[in-house]
Amino acid sequence: MTNQYISIEEAFQKLELAQQLFLKNKNKFQIRPKDKIRKVAEILLKKEDEFAKIISGEMGKPVKESNAEIEKSALSCNFYADNCDEFLKDRNYSTENYDAIVRYEPYGVILGVMPWNFPFWQVFRFAVPTILAGNTVVVKHASNVPKSAQAIEDIFLEAGFEPGTYQNLSLESKNVAQIIEHPYIKAVSLTGSEKAGSSVASTAGKVIKKSVLELGGSNAFIVLNDADLDDTIEKAMNARFRNAGQSCIAAKRFLVQDGIYDRFLEKFKQKTEALKMGDPFDPSTDIGPLARVDLAEDLEKQVNKSVEMGAKLILGGKRDGAYYQPSILVDAKPGMPVFNEETFGPLAVIIKFKDFEEAVELSNSTSFGLGVSICTSNVEEALKKEHLFEEGSVFFNQLVRSDPKLPFGGVKHSGFGRELSEDGIREFVNTKTIVIAK
Ligand code: NAP
């Protein structure tokens, strides 16, 4: 399906609809549409295979992973339907001089700018809490996933939401600034690259509107000498190769202590060689094509440049159109593209270190700060040093992953603000303080 962009005038009409609906329902914002959100979850699960095929067809994700993405989207709907009232209930205070209420009131129309790599999940984790908080939502989705974008709007309508609650804004990215500047738009949430994030946050800053940015990452996956090797390898494989490595929270740099390095490398290489690359619609496929040929070309350039600078390719490294072989590079150093930049594909960079201090330094020496994994059998000891990591999350003996129950987001160039959990639903509300003198 070729993307049919709408004009800026048509987009403004959609903003008008979103604004009028917001105003109409403003007085009853604390009656949250939980049943309709549960209905959204039901539709997602009922038509799971249909939606999974749309995802795989548009961006190449193996269909078993697309199914998992739909299930996770449904889970987040039910999680917020169950918990939104508690997360947003009034807080009451009383002193000798006054009674006070802290109330979470919706902002109005909120813009989401979303990426293609998890074309359903990213949208649901933004839109569901934002709507339950009483806002209306317009989403400019990535240009290479138009069917996913339209399917999501259709789901909200099928679930019984009034037109205007959730609208797909099929716009070119050059028009996004005009949408942010529109007086009806009260805030914007972007998940995407640093470049897009910087542009969106600059426009929002110029017109003094709030923004939440979920950007890229170059997560380290640290393996200490005392780690359980089999468990670590299994998690390391998942951390790097899910979604063919096209994930912000994927482990991109494996920092492995010298005492376990050789054993880790041997097993990791064996497992990587066994990955099956192929048709995303074949249920046995582990690695599909990258979402676009230019993305595979970018990865190829990062690898070639790093090899010129001294890194060694010990597995893979070949590209065929949008397919990039699962690959392993060793001897990478700070300054090389595969170390400093985000690598968005099936490439594992494995680096040896001596002691914990060196691991911390290597882990922190990129501009990103989304998350880090630390594998060790002595969590108690490592926990004492977790504050040394400049990250939005630290996962012990687990790959970094998002969970509706926990806040998710980054620091440094990985962005700001949080999604999911109580923190996520409070991003697009006015925390109002109401004081009644005694
Ligand atoms: P992208 O190129 O930044 O695109 C993301 C969205 O922003 C798309 O809708 C895109 O529209 C739009 N966009 C691009 N340039 C823009 C601009 N100058 N102004 C306004 N909007 C603009 O990113 P992507 O390639 O789709 O996604 C991959 C990136 O997202 C990676 O860096 C990944 O790490 C990051 N990501 C982060 C998270 C997280 O939670 N932290 C999650 C997933 C992905 P068009 O498609 O029309 O260009």
JSON list of N, CA and C and ligand atoms in Angstrom, two decimals, residues 3 5 112-118 121-122 125 140-145 171-177 180 190-200 203 213-217 246-249 252 292 295 342 344 368 370 402 408-410 414-415 419, ligand 1:
[
{"chain": "A", "resi": 3, "resn": "ASN", "atom": "N", "xyz": [1.67, 5.08, 0.64]},
{"chain": "A", "resi": 3, "resn": "ASN", "atom": "CA", "xyz": [1.14, 5.95, 1.68]},
{"chain": "A", "resi": 3, "resn": "ASN", "atom": "C", "xyz": [0.37, 7.11, 1.05]},
{"chain": "A", "resi": 5, "resn": "TYR", "atom": "N", "xyz": [-0.79, 10.46, 1.84]},
{"chain": "A", "resi": 5, "resn": "TYR", "atom": "CA", "xyz": [-0.71, 11.52, 2.86]},
{"chain": "A", "resi": 5, "resn": "TYR", "atom": "C", "xyz": [-1.93, 12.42, 2.77]},
{"chain": "A", "resi": 112, "resn": "GLY", "atom": "N", "xyz": [0.97, 12.19, 19.04]},
{"chain": "A", "resi": 112, "resn": "GLY", "atom": "CA", "xyz": [2.00, 11.14, 19.11]},
{"chain": "A", "resi": 112, "resn": "GLY", "atom": "C", "xyz": [2.70, 11.06, 17.76]},
{"chain": "A", "resi": 113, "resn": "VAL", "atom": "N", "xyz": [4.02, 10.97, 17.77]},
{"chain": "A", "resi": 113, "resn": "VAL", "atom": "CA", "xyz": [4.79, 10.74, 16.53]},
{"chain": "A", "resi": 113, "resn": "VAL", "atom": "C", "xyz": [5.52, 9.41, 16.75]},
{"chain": "A", "resi": 114, "resn": "MET", "atom": "N", "xyz": [5.19, 8.42, 15.94]},
{"chain": "A", "resi": 114, "resn": "MET", "atom": "CA", "xyz": [5.56, 7.05, 16.28]},
{"chain": "A", "resi": 114, "resn": "MET", "atom": "C", "xyz": [6.43, 6.37, 15.21]},
{"chain": "A", "resi": 115, "resn": "PRO", "atom": "N", "xyz": [7.24, 5.37, 15.63]},
{"chain": "A", "resi": 115, "resn": "PRO", "atom": "CA", "xyz": [8.15, 4.69, 14.70]},
{"chain": "A", "resi": 115, "resn": "PRO", "atom": "C", "xyz": [7.57, 3.37, 14.18]},
{"chain": "A", "resi": 116, "resn": "TRP", "atom": "N", "xyz": [8.29, 2.79, 13.25]},
{"chain": "A", "resi": 116, "resn": "TRP", "atom": "CA", "xyz": [7.80, 1.58, 12.58]},
{"chain": "A", "resi": 116, "resn": "TRP", "atom": "C", "xyz": [8.25, 0.28, 13.27]},
{"chain": "A", "resi": 117, "resn": "ASN", "atom": "N", "xyz": [9.21, 0.36, 14.20]},
{"chain": "A", "resi": 117, "resn": "ASN", "atom": "CA", "xyz": [9.84, -0.91, 14.61]},
{"chain": "A", "resi": 117, "resn": "ASN", "atom": "C", "xyz": [8.94, -1.80, 15.48]},
{"chain": "A", "resi": 118, "resn": "PHE", "atom": "N", "xyz": [8.05, -1.16, 16.27]},
{"chain": "A", "resi": 118, "resn": "PHE", "atom": "CA", "xyz": [6.98, -1.90, 16.96]},
{"chain": "A", "resi": 118, "resn": "PHE", "atom": "C", "xyz": [5.70, -1.11, 16.64]},
{"chain": "A", "resi": 121, "resn": "TRP", "atom": "N", "xyz": [2.73, -1.78, 19.26]},
{"chain": "A", "resi": 121, "resn": "TRP", "atom": "CA", "xyz": [3.06, -1.61, 20.68]},
{"chain": "A", "resi": 121, "resn": "TRP", "atom": "C", "xyz": [3.39, -0.17, 21.04]},
{"chain": "A", "resi": 122, "resn": "GLN", "atom": "N", "xyz": [4.24, 0.49, 20.21]},
{"chain": "A", "resi": 122, "resn": "GLN", "atom": "CA", "xyz": [4.65, 1.86, 20.57]},
{"chain": "A", "resi": 122, "resn": "GLN", "atom": "C", "xyz": [3.43, 2.78, 20.65]},
{"chain": "A", "resi": 125, "resn": "ARG", "atom": "N", "xyz": [1.17, 1.93, 23.82]},
{"chain": "A", "resi": 125, "resn": "ARG", "atom": "CA", "xyz": [1.70, 2.33, 25.13]},
{"chain": "A", "resi": 125, "resn": "ARG", "atom": "C", "xyz": [1.62, 3.84, 25.31]},
{"chain": "A", "resi": 140, "resn": "LYS", "atom": "N", "xyz": [0.75, 10.70, 14.29]},
{"chain": "A", "resi": 140, "resn": "LYS", "atom": "CA", "xyz": [1.45, 10.67, 13.01]},
{"chain": "A", "resi": 140, "resn": "LYS", "atom": "C", "xyz": [2.39, 9.46, 13.08]},
{"chain": "A", "resi": 141, "resn": "HIS", "atom": "N", "xyz": [2.02, 8.42, 12.34]},
{"chain": "A", "resi": 141, "resn": "HIS", "atom": "CA", "xyz": [2.81, 7.19, 12.39]},
{"chain": "A", "resi": 141, "resn": "HIS", "atom": "C", "xyz": [3.91, 7.24, 11.32]},
{"chain": "A", "resi": 142, "resn": "ALA", "atom": "N", "xyz": [4.86, 6.31, 11.40]},
{"chain": "A", "resi": 142, "resn": "ALA", "atom": "CA", "xyz": [5.95, 6.27, 10.42]},
{"chain": "A", "resi": 142, "resn": "ALA", "atom": "C", "xyz": [5.37, 5.98, 9.03]},
{"chain": "A", "resi": 143, "resn": "SER", "atom": "N", "xyz": [6.03, 6.55, 8.01]},
{"chain": "A", "resi": 143, "resn": "SER", "atom": "CA", "xyz": [5.48, 6.48, 6.65]},
{"chain": "A", "resi": 143, "resn": "SER", "atom": "C", "xyz": [5.49, 5.07, 6.07]},
{"chain": "A", "resi": 144, "resn": "ASN", "atom": "N", "xyz": [6.33, 4.19, 6.60]},
{"chain": "A", "resi": 144, "resn": "ASN", "atom": "CA", "xyz": [6.41, 2.84, 6.02]},
{"chain": "A", "resi": 144, "resn": "ASN", "atom": "C", "xyz": [5.46, 1.84, 6.68]},
{"chain": "A", "resi": 145, "resn": "VAL", "atom": "N", "xyz": [4.55, 2.31, 7.58]},
{"chain": "A", "resi": 145, "resn": "VAL", "atom": "CA", "xyz": [3.59, 1.38, 8.17]},
{"chain": "A", "resi": 145, "resn": "VAL", "atom": "C", "xyz": [2.15, 1.93, 8.09]},
{"chain": "A", "resi": 171, "resn": "LEU", "atom": "N", "xyz": [0.53, 12.05, 7.74]},
{"chain": "A", "resi": 171, "resn": "LEU", "atom": "CA", "xyz": [1.18, 13.29, 7.31]},
{"chain": "A", "resi": 171, "resn": "LEU", "atom": "C", "xyz": [2.63, 13.05, 6.95]},
{"chain": "A", "resi": 172, "resn": "GLU", "atom": "N", "xyz": [3.17, 13.91, 6.11]},
{"chain": "A", "resi": 172, "resn": "GLU", "atom": "CA", "xyz": [4.63, 13.87, 5.89]},
{"chain": "A", "resi": 172, "resn": "GLU", "atom": "C", "xyz": [5.30, 14.51, 7.12]},
{"chain": "A", "resi": 173, "resn": "SER", "atom": "N", "xyz": [6.50, 14.01, 7.42]},
{"chain": "A", "resi": 173, "resn": "SER", "atom": "CA", "xyz": [7.13, 14.50, 8.66]},
{"chain": "A", "resi": 173, "resn": "SER", "atom": "C", "xyz": [7.44, 16.00, 8.59]},
{"chain": "A", "resi": 174, "resn": "LYS", "atom": "N", "xyz": [7.60, 16.54, 7.37]},
{"chain": "A", "resi": 174, "resn": "LYS", "atom": "CA", "xyz": [7.89, 17.98, 7.27]},
{"chain": "A", "resi": 174, "resn": "LYS", "atom": "C", "xyz": [6.72, 18.84, 7.78]},
{"chain": "A", "resi": 175, "resn": "ASN", "atom": "N", "xyz": [5.52, 18.24, 7.89]},
{"chain": "A", "resi": 175, "resn": "ASN", "atom": "CA", "xyz": [4.35, 19.01, 8.37]},
{"chain": "A", "resi": 175, "resn": "ASN", "atom": "C", "xyz": [4.14, 18.91, 9.88]},
{"chain": "A", "resi": 176, "resn": "VAL", "atom": "N", "xyz": [4.98, 18.10, 10.55]},
{"chain": "A", "resi": 176, "resn": "VAL", "atom": "CA", "xyz": [4.74, 17.86, 11.98]},
{"chain": "A", "resi": 176, "resn": "VAL", "atom": "C", "xyz": [4.87, 19.16, 12.79]},
{"chain": "A", "resi": 177, "resn": "ALA", "atom": "N", "xyz": [5.82, 20.00, 12.42]},
{"chain": "A", "resi": 177, "resn": "ALA", "atom": "CA", "xyz": [6.04, 21.24, 13.19]},
{"chain": "A", "resi": 177, "resn": "ALA", "atom": "C", "xyz": [4.76, 22.09, 13.22]},
{"chain": "A", "resi": 180, "resn": "ILE", "atom": "N", "xyz": [2.41, 20.68, 15.76]},
{"chain": "A", "resi": 180, "resn": "ILE", "atom": "CA", "xyz": [2.80, 20.98, 17.15]},
{"chain": "A", "resi": 180, "resn": "ILE", "atom": "C", "xyz": [2.46, 22.43, 17.49]},
{"chain": "A", "resi": 190, "resn": "LEU", "atom": "N", "xyz": [7.14, 11.73, 21.22]},
{"chain": "A", "resi": 190, "resn": "LEU", "atom": "CA", "xyz": [7.79, 11.15, 20.04]},
{"chain": "A", "resi": 190, "resn": "LEU", "atom": "C", "xyz": [8.61, 9.93, 20.44]},
{"chain": "A", "resi": 191, "resn": "THR", "atom": "N", "xyz": [8.43, 8.85, 19.71]},
{"chain": "A", "resi": 191, "resn": "THR", "atom": "CA", "xyz": [9.33, 7.71, 19.81]},
{"chain": "A", "resi": 191, "resn": "THR", "atom": "C", "xyz": [10.02, 7.60, 18.46]},
{"chain": "A", "resi": 192, "resn": "GLY", "atom": "N", "xyz": [11.34, 7.68, 18.46]},
{"chain": "A", "resi": 192, "resn": "GLY", "atom": "CA", "xyz": [12.05, 7.64, 17.18]},
{"chain": "A", "resi": 192, "resn": "GLY", "atom": "C", "xyz": [13.51, 7.98, 17.36]},
{"chain": "A", "resi": 193, "resn": "SER", "atom": "N", "xyz": [14.09, 8.52, 16.29]},
{"chain": "A", "resi": 193, "resn": "SER", "atom": "CA", "xyz": [15.54, 8.77, 16.28]},
{"chain": "A", "resi": 193, "resn": "SER", "atom": "C", "xyz": [15.86, 10.09, 17.00]},
{"chain": "A", "resi": 194, "resn": "GLU", "atom": "N", "xyz": [17.15, 10.25, 17.30]},
{"chain": "A", "resi": 194, "resn": "GLU", "atom": "CA", "xyz": [17.62, 11.49, 17.93]},
{"chain": "A", "resi": 194, "resn": "GLU", "atom": "C", "xyz": [17.27, 12.71, 17.06]},
{"chain": "A", "resi": 195, "resn": "LYS", "atom": "N", "xyz": [17.46, 12.51, 15.73]},
{"chain": "A", "resi": 195, "resn": "LYS", "atom": "CA", "xyz": [17.26, 13.64, 14.83]},
{"chain": "A", "resi": 195, "resn": "LYS", "atom": "C", "xyz": [15.80, 14.12, 14.88]},
{"chain": "A", "resi": 196, "resn": "ALA", "atom": "N", "xyz": [14.88, 13.16, 14.79]},
{"chain": "A", "resi": 196, "resn": "ALA", "atom": "CA", "xyz": [13.46, 13.52, 14.84]},
{"chain": "A", "resi": 196, "resn": "ALA", "atom": "C", "xyz": [13.12, 14.09, 16.21]},
{"chain": "A", "resi": 197, "resn": "GLY", "atom": "N", "xyz": [13.69, 13.50, 17.26]},
{"chain": "A", "resi": 197, "resn": "GLY", "atom": "CA", "xyz": [13.42, 13.95, 18.64]},
{"chain": "A", "resi": 197, "resn": "GLY", "atom": "C", "xyz": [13.86, 15.39, 18.84]},
{"chain": "A", "resi": 198, "resn": "SER", "atom": "N", "xyz": [15.04, 15.68, 18.33]},
{"chain": "A", "resi": 198, "resn": "SER", "atom": "CA", "xyz": [15.57, 17.03, 18.50]},
{"chain": "A", "resi": 198, "resn": "SER", "atom": "C", "xyz": [14.68, 18.04, 17.77]},
{"chain": "A", "resi": 199, "resn": "SER", "atom": "N", "xyz": [14.23, 17.66, 16.58]},
{"chain": "A", "resi": 199, "resn": "SER", "atom": "CA", "xyz": [13.40, 18.58, 15.80]},
{"chain": "A", "resi": 199, "resn": "SER", "atom": "C", "xyz": [12.05, 18.81, 16.50]},
{"chain": "A", "resi": 200, "resn": "VAL", "atom": "N", "xyz": [11.43, 17.72, 16.95]},
{"chain": "A", "resi": 200, "resn": "VAL", "atom": "CA", "xyz": [10.11, 17.83, 17.60]},
{"chain": "A", "resi": 200, "resn": "VAL", "atom": "C", "xyz": [10.21, 18.60, 18.92]},
{"chain": "A", "resi": 203, "resn": "THR", "atom": "N", "xyz": [10.67, 22.40, 18.32]},
{"chain": "A", "resi": 203, "resn": "THR", "atom": "CA", "xyz": [9.42, 23.09, 17.97]},
{"chain": "A", "resi": 203, "resn": "THR", "atom": "C", "xyz": [8.54, 23.22, 19.21]},
{"chain": "A", "resi": 213, "resn": "LEU", "atom": "N", "xyz": [10.20, 12.32, 24.98]},
{"chain": "A", "resi": 213, "resn": "LEU", "atom": "CA", "xyz": [11.01, 11.73, 23.91]},
{"chain": "A", "resi": 213, "resn": "LEU", "atom": "C", "xyz": [11.52, 10.35, 24.30]},
{"chain": "A", "resi": 214, "resn": "GLU", "atom": "N", "xyz": [11.20, 9.36, 23.48]},
{"chain": "A", "resi": 214, "resn": "GLU", "atom": "CA", "xyz": [11.74, 8.00, 23.64]},
{"chain": "A", "resi": 214, "resn": "GLU", "atom": "C", "xyz": [12.62, 7.76, 22.43]},
{"chain": "A", "resi": 215, "resn": "LEU", "atom": "N", "xyz": [13.93, 7.88, 22.59]},
{"chain": "A", "resi": 215, "resn": "LEU", "atom": "CA", "xyz": [14.82, 7.86, 21.43]},
{"chain": "A", "resi": 215, "resn": "LEU", "atom": "C", "xyz": [15.67, 6.59, 21.38]},
{"chain": "A", "resi": 216, "resn": "GLY", "atom": "N", "xyz": [16.77, 6.68, 20.72]},
{"chain": "A", "resi": 216, "resn": "GLY", "atom": "CA", "xyz": [17.59, 5.49, 20.48]},
{"chain": "A", "resi": 216, "resn": "GLY", "atom": "C", "xyz": [18.40, 5.05, 21.69]},
{"chain": "A", "resi": 217, "resn": "GLY", "atom": "N", "xyz": [19.10, 3.94, 21.53]},
{"chain": "A", "resi": 217, "resn": "GLY", "atom": "CA", "xyz": [19.93, 3.44, 22.61]},
{"chain": "A", "resi": 217, "resn": "GLY", "atom": "C", "xyz": [21.10, 2.63, 22.07]},
{"chain": "A", "resi": 246, "resn": "GLN", "atom": "N", "xyz": [16.27, -4.57, 15.60]},
{"chain": "A", "resi": 246, "resn": "GLN", "atom": "CA", "xyz": [15.75, -3.21, 15.39]},
{"chain": "A", "resi": 246, "resn": "GLN", "atom": "C", "xyz": [14.92, -2.76, 16.59]},
{"chain": "A", "resi": 247, "resn": "SER", "atom": "N", "xyz": [15.59, -2.63, 17.69]},
{"chain": "A", "resi": 247, "resn": "SER", "atom": "CA", "xyz": [14.89, -2.23, 18.89]},
{"chain": "A", "resi": 247, "resn": "SER", "atom": "C", "xyz": [15.76, -1.25, 19.66]},
{"chain": "A", "resi": 248, "resn": "CYS", "atom": "N", "xyz": [15.12, -0.19, 20.19]},
{"chain": "A", "resi": 248, "resn": "CYS", "atom": "CA", "xyz": [15.90, 0.81, 20.94]},
{"chain": "A", "resi": 248, "resn": "CYS", "atom": "C", "xyz": [16.57, 0.17, 22.15]},
{"chain": "A", "resi": 249, "resn": "ILE", "atom": "N", "xyz": [15.87, -0.78, 22.79]},
{"chain": "A", "resi": 249, "resn": "ILE", "atom": "CA", "xyz": [16.40, -1.35, 24.02]},
{"chain": "A", "resi": 249, "resn": "ILE", "atom": "C", "xyz": [17.22, -2.62, 23.79]},
{"chain": "A", "resi": 252, "resn": "LYS", "atom": "N", "xyz": [23.33, -3.79, 22.44]},
{"chain": "A", "resi": 252, "resn": "LYS", "atom": "CA", "xyz": [24.11, -3.56, 21.22]},
{"chain": "A", "resi": 252, "resn": "LYS", "atom": "C", "xyz": [25.58, -3.81, 21.45]},
{"chain": "A", "resi": 292, "resn": "ARG", "atom": "N", "xyz": [13.76, -1.69, 5.84]},
{"chain": "A", "resi": 292, "resn": "ARG", "atom": "CA", "xyz": [13.97, -1.04, 4.55]},
{"chain": "A", "resi": 292, "resn": "ARG", "atom": "C", "xyz": [15.41, -1.31, 4.12]},
{"chain": "A", "resi": 295, "resn": "LEU", "atom": "N", "xyz": [18.15, 0.84, 5.65]},
{"chain": "A", "resi": 295, "resn": "LEU", "atom": "CA", "xyz": [18.55, 0.53, 7.03]},
{"chain": "A", "resi": 295, "resn": "LEU", "atom": "C", "xyz": [19.64, -0.54, 7.03]},
{"chain": "A", "resi": 342, "resn": "GLU", "atom": "N", "xyz": [24.09, 4.02, 17.40]},
{"chain": "A", "resi": 342, "resn": "GLU", "atom": "CA", "xyz": [23.11, 2.94, 17.55]},
{"chain": "A", "resi": 342, "resn": "GLU", "atom": "C", "xyz": [23.22, 2.03, 16.31]},
{"chain": "A", "resi": 344, "resn": "PHE", "atom": "N", "xyz": [21.20, -0.61, 14.29]},
{"chain": "A", "resi": 344, "resn": "PHE", "atom": "CA", "xyz": [19.81, -1.05, 14.25]},
{"chain": "A", "resi": 344, "resn": "PHE", "atom": "C", "xyz": [19.68, -2.26, 13.34]},
{"chain": "A", "resi": 368, "resn": "PHE", "atom": "N", "xyz": [24.15, 7.73, 24.63]},
{"chain": "A", "resi": 368, "resn": "PHE", "atom": "CA", "xyz": [22.82, 7.20, 24.98]},
{"chain": "A", "resi": 368, "resn": "PHE", "atom": "C", "xyz": [22.72, 6.79, 26.46]},
{"chain": "A", "resi": 370, "resn": "LEU", "atom": "N", "xyz": [19.68, 4.46, 27.77]},
{"chain": "A", "resi": 370, "resn": "LEU", "atom": "CA", "xyz": [18.35, 3.85, 27.87]},
{"chain": "A", "resi": 370, "resn": "LEU", "atom": "C", "xyz": [18.34, 2.75, 28.95]},
{"chain": "A", "resi": 402, "resn": "SER", "atom": "N", "xyz": [10.47, -3.57, 28.23]},
{"chain": "A", "resi": 402, "resn": "SER", "atom": "CA", "xyz": [9.43, -2.73, 28.80]},
{"chain": "A", "resi": 402, "resn": "SER", "atom": "C", "xyz": [8.32, -3.62, 29.35]},
{"chain": "A", "resi": 408, "resn": "PHE", "atom": "N", "xyz": [9.24, 3.38, 31.96]},
{"chain": "A", "resi": 408, "resn": "PHE", "atom": "CA", "xyz": [10.18, 3.10, 30.87]},
{"chain": "A", "resi": 408, "resn": "PHE", "atom": "C", "xyz": [10.61, 4.42, 30.23]},
{"chain": "A", "resi": 409, "resn": "GLY", "atom": "N", "xyz": [11.93, 4.58, 30.06]},
{"chain": "A", "resi": 409, "resn": "GLY", "atom": "CA", "xyz": [12.43, 5.77, 29.37]},
{"chain": "A", "resi": 409, "resn": "GLY", "atom": "C", "xyz": [13.92, 5.92, 29.61]},
{"chain": "A", "resi": 410, "resn": "GLY", "atom": "N", "xyz": [14.49, 6.96, 29.00]},
{"chain": "A", "resi": 410, "resn": "GLY", "atom": "CA", "xyz": [15.94, 7.09, 29.04]},
{"chain": "A", "resi": 410, "resn": "GLY", "atom": "C", "xyz": [16.42, 8.40, 29.61]},
{"chain": "A", "resi": 414, "resn": "SER", "atom": "N", "xyz": [19.02, 9.45, 24.91]},
{"chain": "A", "resi": 414, "resn": "SER", "atom": "CA", "xyz": [17.92, 8.48, 24.76]},
{"chain": "A", "resi": 414, "resn": "SER", "atom": "C", "xyz": [16.57, 9.12, 25.07]},
{"chain": "A", "resi": 415, "resn": "GLY", "atom": "N", "xyz": [16.60, 10.37, 25.53]},
{"chain": "A", "resi": 415, "resn": "GLY", "atom": "CA", "xyz": [15.34, 11.09, 25.69]},
{"chain": "A", "resi": 415, "resn": "GLY", "atom": "C", "xyz": [15.01, 11.49, 27.10]},
{"chain": "A", "resi": 419, "resn": "GLU", "atom": "N", "xyz": [7.26, 6.50, 29.95]},
{"chain": "A", "resi": 419, "resn": "GLU", "atom": "CA", "xyz": [6.02, 5.86, 29.52]},
{"chain": "A", "resi": 419, "resn": "GLU", "atom": "C", "xyz": [5.74, 4.70, 30.46]},
{"chain": "B", "resi": 1, "resn": "NAP", "atom": "P1", "xyz": [12.53, 8.18, 12.89]},
{"chain": "B", "resi": 1, "resn": "NAP", "atom": "O1", "xyz": [13.06, 8.23, 11.53]},
{"chain": "B", "resi": 1, "resn": "NAP", "atom": "O2", "xyz": [12.97, 9.18, 13.85]},
{"chain": "B", "resi": 1, "resn": "NAP", "atom": "O3", "xyz": [10.94, 8.23, 12.75]},
{"chain": "B", "resi": 1, "resn": "NAP", "atom": "C1", "xyz": [10.10, 8.20, 13.88]},
{"chain": "B", "resi": 1, "resn": "NAP", "atom": "C2", "xyz": [8.87, 9.03, 13.57]},
{"chain": "B", "resi": 1, "resn": "NAP", "atom": "O4", "xyz": [9.25, 10.40, 13.48]},
{"chain": "B", "resi": 1, "resn": "NAP", "atom": "C3", "xyz": [8.22, 8.71, 12.24]},
{"chain": "B", "resi": 1, "resn": "NAP", "atom": "O5", "xyz": [6.84, 8.87, 12.34]},
{"chain": "B", "resi": 1, "resn": "NAP", "atom": "C4", "xyz": [8.83, 9.74, 11.31]},
{"chain": "B", "resi": 1, "resn": "NAP", "atom": "O6", "xyz": [8.03, 10.01, 10.18]},
{"chain": "B", "resi": 1, "resn": "NAP", "atom": "C5", "xyz": [8.88, 10.94, 12.22]},
{"chain": "B", "resi": 1, "resn": "NAP", "atom": "N1", "xyz": [9.88, 11.93, 11.86]},
{"chain": "B", "resi": 1, "resn": "NAP", "atom": "C6", "xyz": [11.08, 11.74, 11.27]},
{"chain": "B", "resi": 1, "resn": "NAP", "atom": "N2", "xyz": [11.76, 12.89, 11.17]},
{"chain": "B", "resi": 1, "resn": "NAP", "atom": "C7", "xyz": [10.96, 13.84, 11.71]},
{"chain": "B", "resi": 1, "resn": "NAP", "atom": "C8", "xyz": [11.09, 15.25, 11.90]},
{"chain": "B", "resi": 1, "resn": "NAP", "atom": "N3", "xyz": [12.17, 15.91, 11.52]},
{"chain": "B", "resi": 1, "resn": "NAP", "atom": "N4", "xyz": [10.08, 15.91, 12.49]},
{"chain": "B", "resi": 1, "resn": "NAP", "atom": "C9", "xyz": [8.98, 15.25, 12.90]},
{"chain": "B", "resi": 1, "resn": "NAP", "atom": "N5", "xyz": [8.79, 13.92, 12.75]},
{"chain": "B", "resi": 1, "resn": "NAP", "atom": "C10", "xyz": [9.77, 13.23, 12.16]},
{"chain": "B", "resi": 1, "resn": "NAP", "atom": "O7", "xyz": [12.80, 6.80, 13.59]},
{"chain": "B", "resi": 1, "resn": "NAP", "atom": "P2", "xyz": [12.49, 5.35, 13.02]},
{"chain": "B", "resi": 1, "resn": "NAP", "atom": "O8", "xyz": [13.53, 5.03, 12.03]},
{"chain": "B", "resi": 1, "resn": "NAP", "atom": "O9", "xyz": [11.06, 5.25, 12.60]},
{"chain": "B", "resi": 1, "resn": "NAP", "atom": "O10", "xyz": [12.65, 4.48, 14.34]},
{"chain": "B", "resi": 1, "resn": "NAP", "atom": "C11", "xyz": [13.86, 4.03, 14.79]},
{"chain": "B", "resi": 1, "resn": "NAP", "atom": "C12", "xyz": [14.38, 4.88, 15.92]},
{"chain": "B", "resi": 1, "resn": "NAP", "atom": "O11", "xyz": [13.41, 4.93, 16.97]},
{"chain": "B", "resi": 1, "resn": "NAP", "atom": "C13", "xyz": [15.61, 4.29, 16.54]},
{"chain": "B", "resi": 1, "resn": "NAP", "atom": "O12", "xyz": [16.54, 5.27, 16.84]},
{"chain": "B", "resi": 1, "resn": "NAP", "atom": "C14", "xyz": [15.07, 3.63, 17.80]},
{"chain": "B", "resi": 1, "resn": "NAP", "atom": "O13", "xyz": [16.03, 3.43, 18.79]},
{"chain": "B", "resi": 1, "resn": "NAP", "atom": "C15", "xyz": [14.03, 4.61, 18.22]},
{"chain": "B", "resi": 1, "resn": "NAP", "atom": "N6", "xyz": [13.08, 3.97, 19.14]},
{"chain": "B", "resi": 1, "resn": "NAP", "atom": "C16", "xyz": [13.09, 4.33, 20.45]},
{"chain": "B", "resi": 1, "resn": "NAP", "atom": "C17", "xyz": [12.23, 3.70, 21.33]},
{"chain": "B", "resi": 1, "resn": "NAP", "atom": "C18", "xyz": [12.21, 4.06, 22.80]},
{"chain": "B", "resi": 1, "resn": "NAP", "atom": "O14", "xyz": [11.25, 3.70, 23.46]},
{"chain": "B", "resi": 1, "resn": "NAP", "atom": "N7", "xyz": [13.19, 4.75, 23.33]},
{"chain": "B", "resi": 1, "resn": "NAP", "atom": "C19", "xyz": [11.36, 2.72, 20.87]},
{"chain": "B", "resi": 1, "resn": "NAP", "atom": "C20", "xyz": [11.40, 2.38, 19.53]},
{"chain": "B", "resi": 1, "resn": "NAP", "atom": "C21", "xyz": [12.25, 3.02, 18.66]},
{"chain": "B", "resi": 1, "resn": "NAP", "atom": "P3", "xyz": [8.41, 9.42, 8.73]},
{"chain": "B", "resi": 1, "resn": "NAP", "atom": "O15", "xyz": [8.38, 7.95, 8.83]},
{"chain": "B", "resi": 1, "resn": "NAP", "atom": "O16", "xyz": [7.35, 9.97, 7.85]},
{"chain": "B", "resi": 1, "resn": "NAP", "atom": "O17", "xyz": [9.78, 9.95, 8.42]}
]
